[in-house]
Tab-separated table of C-alpha atoms and ligand atoms in Angstrom:
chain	number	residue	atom	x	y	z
F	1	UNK	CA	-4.205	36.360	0.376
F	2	UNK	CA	-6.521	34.917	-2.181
F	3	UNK	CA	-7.223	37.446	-5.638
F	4	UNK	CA	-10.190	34.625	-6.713
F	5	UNK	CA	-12.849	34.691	-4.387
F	6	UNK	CA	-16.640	35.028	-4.424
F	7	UNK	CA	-18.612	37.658	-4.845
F	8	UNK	CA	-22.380	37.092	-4.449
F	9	UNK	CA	-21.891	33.409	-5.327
F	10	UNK	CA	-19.717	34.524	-9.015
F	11	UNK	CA	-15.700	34.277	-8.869
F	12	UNK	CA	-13.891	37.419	-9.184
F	13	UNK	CA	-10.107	37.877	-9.968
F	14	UNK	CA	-9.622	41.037	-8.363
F	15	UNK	CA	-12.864	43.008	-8.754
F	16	UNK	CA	-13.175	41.742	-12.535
F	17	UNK	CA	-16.238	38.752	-12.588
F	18	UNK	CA	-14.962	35.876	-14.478
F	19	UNK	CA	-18.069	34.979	-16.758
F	20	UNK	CA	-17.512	38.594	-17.896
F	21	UNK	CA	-14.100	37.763	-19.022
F	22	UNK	CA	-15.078	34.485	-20.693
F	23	UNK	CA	-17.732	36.315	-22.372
F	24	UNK	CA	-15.653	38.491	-24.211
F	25	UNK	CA	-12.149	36.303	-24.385
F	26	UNK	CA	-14.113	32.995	-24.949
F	27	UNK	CA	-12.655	29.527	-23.110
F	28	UNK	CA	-10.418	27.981	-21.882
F	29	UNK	CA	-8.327	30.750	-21.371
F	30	UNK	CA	-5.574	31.242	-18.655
F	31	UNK	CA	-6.160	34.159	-16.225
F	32	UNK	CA	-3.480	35.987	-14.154
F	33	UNK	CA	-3.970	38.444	-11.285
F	34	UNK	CA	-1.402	41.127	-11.300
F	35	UNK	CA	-1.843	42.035	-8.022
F	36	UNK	CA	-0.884	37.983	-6.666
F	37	UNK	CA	2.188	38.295	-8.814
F	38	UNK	CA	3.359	41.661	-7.035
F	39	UNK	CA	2.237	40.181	-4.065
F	40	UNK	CA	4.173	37.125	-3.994
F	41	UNK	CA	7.437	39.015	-5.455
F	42	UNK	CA	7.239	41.106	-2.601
F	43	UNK	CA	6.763	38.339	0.224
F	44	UNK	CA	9.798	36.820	-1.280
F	45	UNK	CA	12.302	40.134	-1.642
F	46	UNK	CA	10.986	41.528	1.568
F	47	UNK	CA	11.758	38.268	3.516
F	48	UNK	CA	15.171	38.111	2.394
F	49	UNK	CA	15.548	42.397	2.847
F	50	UNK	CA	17.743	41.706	5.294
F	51	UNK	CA	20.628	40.149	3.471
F	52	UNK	CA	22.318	42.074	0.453
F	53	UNK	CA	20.090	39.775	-2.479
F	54	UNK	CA	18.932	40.011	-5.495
F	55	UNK	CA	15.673	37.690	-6.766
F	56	UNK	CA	16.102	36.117	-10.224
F	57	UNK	CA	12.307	35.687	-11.423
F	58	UNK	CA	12.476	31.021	-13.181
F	59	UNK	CA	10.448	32.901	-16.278
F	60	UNK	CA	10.199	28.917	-17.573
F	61	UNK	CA	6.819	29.063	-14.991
F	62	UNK	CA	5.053	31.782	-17.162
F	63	UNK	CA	7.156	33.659	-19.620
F	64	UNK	CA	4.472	35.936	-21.271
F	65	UNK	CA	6.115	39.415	-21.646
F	66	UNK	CA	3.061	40.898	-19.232
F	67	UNK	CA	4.368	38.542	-16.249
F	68	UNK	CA	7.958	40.005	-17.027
F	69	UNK	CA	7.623	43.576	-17.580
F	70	UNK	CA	4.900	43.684	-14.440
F	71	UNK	CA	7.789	41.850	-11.849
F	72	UNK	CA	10.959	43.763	-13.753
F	73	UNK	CA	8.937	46.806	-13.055
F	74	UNK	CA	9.122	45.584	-9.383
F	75	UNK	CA	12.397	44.968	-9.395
F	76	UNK	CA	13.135	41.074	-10.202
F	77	UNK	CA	15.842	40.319	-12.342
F	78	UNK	CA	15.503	36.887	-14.580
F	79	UNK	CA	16.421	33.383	-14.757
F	80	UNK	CA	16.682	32.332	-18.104
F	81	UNK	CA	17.124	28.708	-19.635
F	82	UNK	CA	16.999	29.338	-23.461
F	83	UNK	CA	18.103	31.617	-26.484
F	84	UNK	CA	14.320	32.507	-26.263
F	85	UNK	CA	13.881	33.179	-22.704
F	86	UNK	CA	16.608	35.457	-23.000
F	87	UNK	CA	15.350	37.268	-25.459
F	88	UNK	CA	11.816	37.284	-24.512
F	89	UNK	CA	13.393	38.616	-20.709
F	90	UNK	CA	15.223	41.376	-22.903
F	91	UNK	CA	11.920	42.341	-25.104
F	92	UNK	CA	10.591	42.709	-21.662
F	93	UNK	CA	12.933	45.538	-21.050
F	94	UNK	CA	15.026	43.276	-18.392
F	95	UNK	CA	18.483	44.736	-18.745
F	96	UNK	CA	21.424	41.775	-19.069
F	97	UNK	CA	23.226	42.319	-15.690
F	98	UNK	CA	19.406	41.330	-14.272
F	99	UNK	CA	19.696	37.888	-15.793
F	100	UNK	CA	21.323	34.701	-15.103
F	101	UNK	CA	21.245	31.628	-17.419
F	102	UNK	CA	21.046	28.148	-15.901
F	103	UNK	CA	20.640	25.168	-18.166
F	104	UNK	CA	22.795	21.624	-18.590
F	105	UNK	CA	22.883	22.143	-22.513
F	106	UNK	CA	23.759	25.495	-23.481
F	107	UNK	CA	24.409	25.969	-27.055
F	108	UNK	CA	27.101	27.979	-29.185
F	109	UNK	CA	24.419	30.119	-30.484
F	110	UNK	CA	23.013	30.841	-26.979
F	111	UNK	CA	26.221	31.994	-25.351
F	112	UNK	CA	26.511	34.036	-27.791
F	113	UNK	CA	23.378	35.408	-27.883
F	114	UNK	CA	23.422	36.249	-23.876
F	115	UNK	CA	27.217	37.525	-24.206
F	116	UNK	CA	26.334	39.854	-27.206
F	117	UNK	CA	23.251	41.122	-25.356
F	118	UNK	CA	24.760	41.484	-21.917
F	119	UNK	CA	24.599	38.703	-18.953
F	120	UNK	CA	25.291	38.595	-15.069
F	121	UNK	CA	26.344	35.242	-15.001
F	122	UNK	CA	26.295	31.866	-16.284
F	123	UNK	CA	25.351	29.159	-14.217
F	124	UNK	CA	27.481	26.142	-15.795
F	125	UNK	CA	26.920	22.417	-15.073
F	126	UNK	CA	29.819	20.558	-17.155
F	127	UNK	CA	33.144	20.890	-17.856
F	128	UNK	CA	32.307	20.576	-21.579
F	129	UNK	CA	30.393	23.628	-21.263
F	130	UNK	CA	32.684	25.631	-19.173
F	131	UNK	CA	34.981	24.644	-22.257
F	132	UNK	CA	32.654	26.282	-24.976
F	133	UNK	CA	31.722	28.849	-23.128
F	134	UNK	CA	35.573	30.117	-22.324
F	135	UNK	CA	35.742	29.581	-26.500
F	136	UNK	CA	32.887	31.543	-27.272
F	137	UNK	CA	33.762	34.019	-24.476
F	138	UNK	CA	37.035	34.639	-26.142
F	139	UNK	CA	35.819	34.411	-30.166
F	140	UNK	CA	33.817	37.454	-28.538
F	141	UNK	CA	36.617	39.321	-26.895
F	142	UNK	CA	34.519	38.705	-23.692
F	143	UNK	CA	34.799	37.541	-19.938
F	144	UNK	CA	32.041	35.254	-19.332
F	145	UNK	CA	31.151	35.899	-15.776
F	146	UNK	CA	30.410	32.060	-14.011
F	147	UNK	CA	29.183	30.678	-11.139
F	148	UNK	CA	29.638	26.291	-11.123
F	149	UNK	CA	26.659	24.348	-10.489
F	150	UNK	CA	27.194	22.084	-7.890
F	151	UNK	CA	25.127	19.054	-7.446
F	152	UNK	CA	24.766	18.103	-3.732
F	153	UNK	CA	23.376	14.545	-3.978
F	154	UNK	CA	20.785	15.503	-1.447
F	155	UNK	CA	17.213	14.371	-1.632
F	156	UNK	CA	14.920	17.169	-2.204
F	157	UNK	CA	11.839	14.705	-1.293
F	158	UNK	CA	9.544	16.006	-4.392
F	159	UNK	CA	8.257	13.905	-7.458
F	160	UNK	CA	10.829	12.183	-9.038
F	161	UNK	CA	10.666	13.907	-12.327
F	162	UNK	CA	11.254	17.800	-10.928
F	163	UNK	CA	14.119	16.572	-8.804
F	164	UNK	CA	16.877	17.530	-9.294
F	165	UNK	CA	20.060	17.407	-6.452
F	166	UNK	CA	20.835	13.788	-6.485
F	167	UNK	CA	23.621	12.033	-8.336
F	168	UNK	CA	21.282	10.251	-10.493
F	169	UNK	CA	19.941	13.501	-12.079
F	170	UNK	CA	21.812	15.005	-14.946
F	171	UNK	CA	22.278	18.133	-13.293
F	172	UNK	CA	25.290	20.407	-11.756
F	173	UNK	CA	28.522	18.423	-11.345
F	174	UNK	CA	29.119	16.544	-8.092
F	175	UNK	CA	30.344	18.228	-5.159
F	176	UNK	CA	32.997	16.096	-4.504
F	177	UNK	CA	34.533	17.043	-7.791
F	178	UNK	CA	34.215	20.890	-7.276
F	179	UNK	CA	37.286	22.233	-5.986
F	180	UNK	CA	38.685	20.353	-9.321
F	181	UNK	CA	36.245	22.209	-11.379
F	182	UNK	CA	36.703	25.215	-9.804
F	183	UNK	CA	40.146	25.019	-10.291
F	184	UNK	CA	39.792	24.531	-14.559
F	185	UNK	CA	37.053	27.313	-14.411
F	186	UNK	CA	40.137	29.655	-12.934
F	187	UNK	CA	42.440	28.439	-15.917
F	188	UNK	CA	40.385	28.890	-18.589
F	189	UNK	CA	40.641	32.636	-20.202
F	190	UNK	CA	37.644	34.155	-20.833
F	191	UNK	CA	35.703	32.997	-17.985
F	192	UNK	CA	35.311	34.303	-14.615
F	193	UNK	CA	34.807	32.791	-11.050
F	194	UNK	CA	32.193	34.676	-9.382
F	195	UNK	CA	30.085	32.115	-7.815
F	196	UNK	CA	28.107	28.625	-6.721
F	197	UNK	CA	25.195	27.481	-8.142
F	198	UNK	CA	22.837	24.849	-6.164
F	199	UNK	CA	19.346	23.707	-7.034
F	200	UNK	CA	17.625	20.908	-5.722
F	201	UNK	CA	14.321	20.629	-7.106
F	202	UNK	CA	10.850	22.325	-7.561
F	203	UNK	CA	7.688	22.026	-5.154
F	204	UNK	CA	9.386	21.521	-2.436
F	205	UNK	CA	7.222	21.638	0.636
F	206	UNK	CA	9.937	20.627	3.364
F	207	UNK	CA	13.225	23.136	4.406
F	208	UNK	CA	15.110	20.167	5.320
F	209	UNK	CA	16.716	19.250	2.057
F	210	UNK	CA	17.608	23.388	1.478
F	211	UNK	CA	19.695	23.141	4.950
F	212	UNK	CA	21.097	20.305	4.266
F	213	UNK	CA	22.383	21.475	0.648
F	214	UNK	CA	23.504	25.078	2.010
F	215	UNK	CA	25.442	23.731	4.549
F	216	UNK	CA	27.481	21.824	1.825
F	217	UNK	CA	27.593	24.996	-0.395
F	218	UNK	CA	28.590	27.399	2.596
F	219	UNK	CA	31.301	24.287	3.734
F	220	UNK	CA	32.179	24.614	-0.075
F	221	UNK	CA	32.708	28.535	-0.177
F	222	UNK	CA	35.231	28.342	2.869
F	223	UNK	CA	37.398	25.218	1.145
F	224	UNK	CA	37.136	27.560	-2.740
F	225	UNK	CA	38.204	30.947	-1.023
F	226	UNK	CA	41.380	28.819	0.884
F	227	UNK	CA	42.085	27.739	-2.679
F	228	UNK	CA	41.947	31.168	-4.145
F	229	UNK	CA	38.568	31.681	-5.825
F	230	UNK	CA	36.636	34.621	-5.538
F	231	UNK	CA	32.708	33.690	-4.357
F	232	UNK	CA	30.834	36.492	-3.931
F	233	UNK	CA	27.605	35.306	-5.412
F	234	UNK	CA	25.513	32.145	-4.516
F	235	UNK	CA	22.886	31.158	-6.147
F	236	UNK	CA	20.607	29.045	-4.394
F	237	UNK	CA	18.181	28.318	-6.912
F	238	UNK	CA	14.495	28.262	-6.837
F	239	UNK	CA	11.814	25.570	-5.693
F	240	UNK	CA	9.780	26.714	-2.694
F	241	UNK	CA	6.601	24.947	-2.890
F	242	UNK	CA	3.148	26.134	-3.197
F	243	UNK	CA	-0.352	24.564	-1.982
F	244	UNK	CA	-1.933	23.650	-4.509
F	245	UNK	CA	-5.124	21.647	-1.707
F	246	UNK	CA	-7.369	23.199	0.278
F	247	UNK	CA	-6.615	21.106	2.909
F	248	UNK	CA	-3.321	19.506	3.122
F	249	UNK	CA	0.172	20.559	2.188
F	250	UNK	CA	1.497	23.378	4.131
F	251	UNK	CA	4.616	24.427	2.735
F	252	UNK	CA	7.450	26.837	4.234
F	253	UNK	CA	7.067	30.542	4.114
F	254	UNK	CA	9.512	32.800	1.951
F	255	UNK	CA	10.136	33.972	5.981
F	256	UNK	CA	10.776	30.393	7.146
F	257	UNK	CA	12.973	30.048	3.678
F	258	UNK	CA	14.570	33.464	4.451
F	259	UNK	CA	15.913	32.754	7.556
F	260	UNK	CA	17.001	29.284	6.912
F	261	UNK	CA	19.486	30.892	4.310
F	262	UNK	CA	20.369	33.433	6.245
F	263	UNK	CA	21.308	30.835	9.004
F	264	UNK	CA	23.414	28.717	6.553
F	265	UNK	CA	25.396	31.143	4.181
F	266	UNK	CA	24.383	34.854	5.862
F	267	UNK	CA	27.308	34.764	7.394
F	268	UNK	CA	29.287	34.459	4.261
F	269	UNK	CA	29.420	37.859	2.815
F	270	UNK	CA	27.812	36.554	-0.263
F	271	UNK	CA	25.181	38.370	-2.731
F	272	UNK	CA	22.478	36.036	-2.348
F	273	UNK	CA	20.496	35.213	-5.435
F	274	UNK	CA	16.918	33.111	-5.903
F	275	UNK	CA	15.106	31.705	-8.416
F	276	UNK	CA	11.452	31.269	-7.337
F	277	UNK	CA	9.203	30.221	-10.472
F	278	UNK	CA	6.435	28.227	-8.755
F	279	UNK	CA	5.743	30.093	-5.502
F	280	UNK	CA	5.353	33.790	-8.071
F	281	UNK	CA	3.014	32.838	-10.600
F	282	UNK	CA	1.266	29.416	-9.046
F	283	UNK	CA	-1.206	30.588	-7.019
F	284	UNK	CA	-1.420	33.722	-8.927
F	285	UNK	CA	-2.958	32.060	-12.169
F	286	UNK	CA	-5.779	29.564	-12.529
F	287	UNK	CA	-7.636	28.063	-16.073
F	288	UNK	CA	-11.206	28.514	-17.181
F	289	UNK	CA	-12.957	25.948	-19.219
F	290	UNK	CA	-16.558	25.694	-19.804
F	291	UNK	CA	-18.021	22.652	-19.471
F	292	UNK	CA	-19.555	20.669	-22.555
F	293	UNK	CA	-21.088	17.566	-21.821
F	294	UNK	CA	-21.805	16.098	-18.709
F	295	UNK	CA	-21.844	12.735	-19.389
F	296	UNK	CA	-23.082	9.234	-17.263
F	297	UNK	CA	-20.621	6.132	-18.048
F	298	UNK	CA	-21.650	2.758	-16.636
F	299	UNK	CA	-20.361	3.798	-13.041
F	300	UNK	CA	-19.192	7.439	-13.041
F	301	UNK	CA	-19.968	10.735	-14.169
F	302	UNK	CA	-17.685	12.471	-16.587
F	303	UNK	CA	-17.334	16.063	-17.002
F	304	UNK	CA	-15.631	17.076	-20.010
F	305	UNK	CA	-14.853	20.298	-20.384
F	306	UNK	CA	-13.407	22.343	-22.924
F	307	UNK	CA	-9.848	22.362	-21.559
F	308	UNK	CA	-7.416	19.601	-22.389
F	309	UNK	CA	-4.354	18.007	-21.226
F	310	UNK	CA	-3.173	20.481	-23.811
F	311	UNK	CA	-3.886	22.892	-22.489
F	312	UNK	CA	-2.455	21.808	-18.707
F	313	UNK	CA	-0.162	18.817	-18.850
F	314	UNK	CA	0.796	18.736	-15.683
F	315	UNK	CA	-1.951	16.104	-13.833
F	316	UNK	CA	-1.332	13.865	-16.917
F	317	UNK	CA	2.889	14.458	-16.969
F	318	UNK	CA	3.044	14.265	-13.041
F	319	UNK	CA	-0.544	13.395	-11.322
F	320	UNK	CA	-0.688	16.638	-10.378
F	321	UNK	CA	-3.619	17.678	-7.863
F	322	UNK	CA	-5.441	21.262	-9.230
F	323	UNK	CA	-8.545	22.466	-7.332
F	324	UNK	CA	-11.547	22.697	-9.770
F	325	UNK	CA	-14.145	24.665	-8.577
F	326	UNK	CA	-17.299	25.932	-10.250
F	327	UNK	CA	-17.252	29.924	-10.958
F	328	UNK	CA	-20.651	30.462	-10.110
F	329	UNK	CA	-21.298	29.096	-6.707
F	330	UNK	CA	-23.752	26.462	-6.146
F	331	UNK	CA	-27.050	27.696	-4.266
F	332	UNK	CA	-27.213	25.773	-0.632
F	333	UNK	CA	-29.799	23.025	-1.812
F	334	UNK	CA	-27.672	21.679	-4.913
F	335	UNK	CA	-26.459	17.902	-4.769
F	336	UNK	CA	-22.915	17.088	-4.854
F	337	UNK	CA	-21.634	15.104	-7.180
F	338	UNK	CA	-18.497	13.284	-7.839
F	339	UNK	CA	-17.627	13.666	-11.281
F	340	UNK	CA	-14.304	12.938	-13.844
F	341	UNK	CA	-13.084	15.979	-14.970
F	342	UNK	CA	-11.789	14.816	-18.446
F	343	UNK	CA	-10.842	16.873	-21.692
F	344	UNK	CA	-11.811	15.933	-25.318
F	345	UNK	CA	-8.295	14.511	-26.343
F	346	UNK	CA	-8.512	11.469	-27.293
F	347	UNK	CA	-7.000	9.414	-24.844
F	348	UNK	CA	-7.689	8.704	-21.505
F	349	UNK	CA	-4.504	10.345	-19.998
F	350	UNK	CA	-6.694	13.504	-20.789
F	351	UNK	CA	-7.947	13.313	-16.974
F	352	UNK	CA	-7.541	15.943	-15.360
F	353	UNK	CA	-9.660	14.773	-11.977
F	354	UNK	CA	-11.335	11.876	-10.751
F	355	UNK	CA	-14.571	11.388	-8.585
F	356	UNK	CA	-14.124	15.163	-7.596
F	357	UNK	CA	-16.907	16.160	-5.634
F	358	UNK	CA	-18.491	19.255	-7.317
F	359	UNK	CA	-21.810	20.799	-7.603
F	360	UNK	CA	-24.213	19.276	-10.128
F	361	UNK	CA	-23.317	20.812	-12.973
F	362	UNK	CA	-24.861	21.243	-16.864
F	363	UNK	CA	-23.309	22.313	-20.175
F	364	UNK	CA	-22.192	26.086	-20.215
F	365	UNK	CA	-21.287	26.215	-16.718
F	366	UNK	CA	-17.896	27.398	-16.406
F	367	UNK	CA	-15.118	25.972	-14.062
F	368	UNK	CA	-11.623	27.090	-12.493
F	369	UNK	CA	-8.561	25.241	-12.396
F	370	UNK	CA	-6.809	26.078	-9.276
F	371	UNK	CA	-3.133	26.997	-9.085
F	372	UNK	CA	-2.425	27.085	-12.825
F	373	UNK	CA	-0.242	29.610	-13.079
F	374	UNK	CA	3.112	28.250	-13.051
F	375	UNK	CA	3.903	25.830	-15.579
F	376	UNK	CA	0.478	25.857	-17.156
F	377	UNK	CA	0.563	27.952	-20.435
F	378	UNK	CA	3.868	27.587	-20.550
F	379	UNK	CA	3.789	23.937	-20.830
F	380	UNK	CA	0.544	23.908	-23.375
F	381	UNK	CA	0.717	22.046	-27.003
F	382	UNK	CA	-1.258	22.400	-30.080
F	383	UNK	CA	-2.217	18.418	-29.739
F	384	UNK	CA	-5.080	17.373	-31.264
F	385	UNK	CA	-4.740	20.589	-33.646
F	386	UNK	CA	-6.427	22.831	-30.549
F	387	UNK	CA	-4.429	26.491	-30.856
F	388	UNK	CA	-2.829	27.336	-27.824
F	389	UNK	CA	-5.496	29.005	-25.492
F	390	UNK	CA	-5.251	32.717	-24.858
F	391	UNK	CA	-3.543	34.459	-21.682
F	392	UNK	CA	-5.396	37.039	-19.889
F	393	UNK	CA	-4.426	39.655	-16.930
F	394	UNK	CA	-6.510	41.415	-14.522
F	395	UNK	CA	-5.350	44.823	-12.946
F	396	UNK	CA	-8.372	45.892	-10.121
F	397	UNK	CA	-11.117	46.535	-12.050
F	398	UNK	CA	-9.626	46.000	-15.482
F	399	UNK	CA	-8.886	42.939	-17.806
F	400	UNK	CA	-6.539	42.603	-20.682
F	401	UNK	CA	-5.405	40.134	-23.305
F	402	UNK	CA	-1.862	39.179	-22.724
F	403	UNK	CA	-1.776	36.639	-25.409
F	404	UNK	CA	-4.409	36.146	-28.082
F	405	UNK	CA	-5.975	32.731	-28.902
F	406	UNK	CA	-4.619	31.882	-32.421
F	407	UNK	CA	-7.497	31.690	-35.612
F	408	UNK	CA	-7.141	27.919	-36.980
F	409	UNK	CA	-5.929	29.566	-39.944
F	410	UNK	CA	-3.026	31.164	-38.016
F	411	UNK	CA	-2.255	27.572	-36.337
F	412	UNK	CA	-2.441	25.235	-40.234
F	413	UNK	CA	-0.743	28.066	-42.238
F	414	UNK	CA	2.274	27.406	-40.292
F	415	UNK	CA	2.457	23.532	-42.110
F	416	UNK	CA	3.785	24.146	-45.620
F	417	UNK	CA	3.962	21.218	-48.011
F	418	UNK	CA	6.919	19.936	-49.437
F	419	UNK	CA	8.214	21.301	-52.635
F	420	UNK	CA	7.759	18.204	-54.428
F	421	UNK	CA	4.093	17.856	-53.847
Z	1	LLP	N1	16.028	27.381	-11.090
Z	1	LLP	C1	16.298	26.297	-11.838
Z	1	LLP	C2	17.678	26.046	-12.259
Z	1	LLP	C3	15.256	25.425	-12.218
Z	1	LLP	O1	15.537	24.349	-12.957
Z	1	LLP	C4	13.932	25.697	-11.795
Z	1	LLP	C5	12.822	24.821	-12.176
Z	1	LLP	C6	13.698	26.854	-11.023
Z	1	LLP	C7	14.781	27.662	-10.687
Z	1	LLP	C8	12.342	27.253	-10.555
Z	1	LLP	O2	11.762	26.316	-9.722
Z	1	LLP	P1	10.373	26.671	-9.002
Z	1	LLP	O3	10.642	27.806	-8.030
Z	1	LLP	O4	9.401	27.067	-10.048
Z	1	LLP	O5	9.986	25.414	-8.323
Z	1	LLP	N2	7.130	21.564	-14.895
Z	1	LLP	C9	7.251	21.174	-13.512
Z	1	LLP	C10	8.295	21.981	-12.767
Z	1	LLP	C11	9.668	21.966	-13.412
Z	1	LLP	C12	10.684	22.801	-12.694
Z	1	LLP	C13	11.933	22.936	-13.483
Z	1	LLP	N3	12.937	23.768	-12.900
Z	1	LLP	C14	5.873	21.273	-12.857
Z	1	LLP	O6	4.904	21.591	-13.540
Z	1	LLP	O7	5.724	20.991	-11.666
């Protein structure tokens, strides 16, 4: 189900018209339909209703408290990677025994911050950790409760910089080590057993790898409960893919997902936890810009626009494919034209498209970026001195500001000279 679709040839998000929103808000700004977000929560807890679960929201896709409080409200609990996740998932209102922690480089202050606040588990990837973490635990008077990240060495067939279940990636610890691991988590005081931990990788679009790495972690649960552990939880981690073409990529459905786990571990007895980021918040987001020049180079057209790589890293970071497509539709007799869809950063990584076909198009016209939800704000710097770009929700017929666009005041005054100027 689409939330951005045409209405008399202008792009809605839900029944709110988007020039109406840029109007008043100004661009680029990020825009978020509500009703995707429930909508997508819900395909993913209702297809795994079946099995005693609990879904753990990746808040690193979009962490604005609006996202949070809107899916918490629904009923998803929160993955967390940071002191500031944590406490942006807490400001949210999302109680501790809703949130896990993942993350290969856990600080001191972090632990502590979780264990003071209240956590459901840990999900450790080193020994080194598990070490600070039982010190911290018990500085604290605490049990930290754990589950051991296990890294499957499987390959999760997605670009090479969001994978992250094979040996060569600095995640989890190997499998063939666990039972050893497993066996110092048990030792340690101040730290309890309650669980595995597997992630493979984001945007995945195939279920092969996920079998292949279940199997392993339900093989795994048998071999830990023979030597004593108690697994009750597994966390099988996030990564179902979205499409972000038209055309093309057809990735699994939450059902197909669903009832591959529950063919690999349902059998298990196990609480089953999930971390979807990508497949919550991609599809449910996109980015205005307006465009400001059009612009004839020797052989191509260049659209720049007045979104940057900034703004949305990720076709620069990973040659990421977004949609762009023009908010008011083009009448039936306008030319095509293939254009470069380019920012004003100064360099030429700032390319967001090239020699996408789009309707001829002048300065003012406005344009979306497809499928910018996940990892889009999120991911946005102040290069180039441009203040990060304002969020925005839309609720049926309603719009709000989630997160206002900084003055250029707010984004200097942070700079303070040094005291010997
Ligand atoms: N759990 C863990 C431990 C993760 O590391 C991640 C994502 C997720 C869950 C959520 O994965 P998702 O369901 O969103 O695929 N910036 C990149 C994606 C990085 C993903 C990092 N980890 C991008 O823009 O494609």
């Amino acid at each position: 189900m689409d939330h951005f679709t045409y209405r008399d040839g202008t792009m809605y998000a839900e029944d709110v018209s988007i020039p109406e929103i840029a109007k008043s808000v100004g661009t680029p700004f990020y825009l978020y339909s509500s009703a995707a977000l429930l909508h997508h929560f819900k395909l993913f807890d209702a297809a795994l209703a079946s099995m005693d679960h609990q879904v753990f929201y990746a808040m690193k896709a979009a962490s604005n408290q609006a996202i949070l409080t809107l899916l918490a409200d629904a009923g998803a609990g929160m993955d967390v990677v940071s002191g500031g996740e944590y406490a942006r998932a807490r400001r949210a209102g999302v109680p501790g025994e809703l949130i896990v922690f993942s993350g290969v480089g856990k600080t001191r202050a972090e632990m502590e911050i979780a264990l003071g606040g209240g956590i459901r588990q840990f999900n450790v990837e080193s020994e080194p950790e598990m070490q600070v973490l039982s010190e911290v635990a018990i500085k604290m008077g605490q049990v930290a409760p754990v589950t051991i990240r296990i890294n499957p060495n499987v390959d999760a067939k997605t670009h090479s910089k969001i994978s992250t279940g094979k040996k060569e990636d600095k995640f989890g610890i190997p499998i063939l080590r666990a039972r050893e691991v497993f066996a110092m988590a048990a030792d340690l005081p101040g730290l309890k057993v309650v669980g595995i931990d597997v992630h493979i990788g984001s945007q995945l679009t195939e279920l092969e790898p996920y079998g292949l790495a279940y199997e392993m972690v339900a093989e795994l649960t048998k071999v830990l409960r023979a030597d004593g552990h108690e697994i009750s939880r597994l966390d099988l981690g996030g990564g179902l893919g979205i499409s972000y073409k038209n055309s093309d990529d057809t990735p699994p459905t939450p059902e197909e997902y669903a009832a591959l786990v529950r063919e690999k571990v349902g059998h298990l007895g196990c609480q089953i936890e999930i971390e979807p980021g990508r497949f919550i918040v991609g599809n449910a987001g996109i980015l205005v810009s307006e465009v400001i020049y059009v612009k004839s180079g020797e052989d191509r057209n260049f659209l720049i626009v007045d979104g940057a790589m900034n703004d949305l890293i990720r076709p620069a970071m990973y040659g990421a494919h977004h949609e762009i497509v023009p908010v008011q539709q083009p009448l039936d007799h306008t030319n095509y034209e293939n254009y470069d869809v380019v920012g004003p950063v100064c360099e030429s990584g700032d390319t967001f498209a090239k020699g996408r076909a789009l309707p001829s198009m002048l300065a003012g016209d406005l344009v979306a970026f497809r499928s910018a939800g996940a990892y889009g704000a999120v991911m946005a710097s102040e290069y180039n001195s441009r203040p990060l770009i304002p969020e925005v929700m839309v609720r049926g017929d309603q719009f709000s500001v989630i997160r206002e666009r900084p003055s250029l005041d707010e984004m200097i005054n942070r700079d303070i000279l040094p005291k010997w100027h």
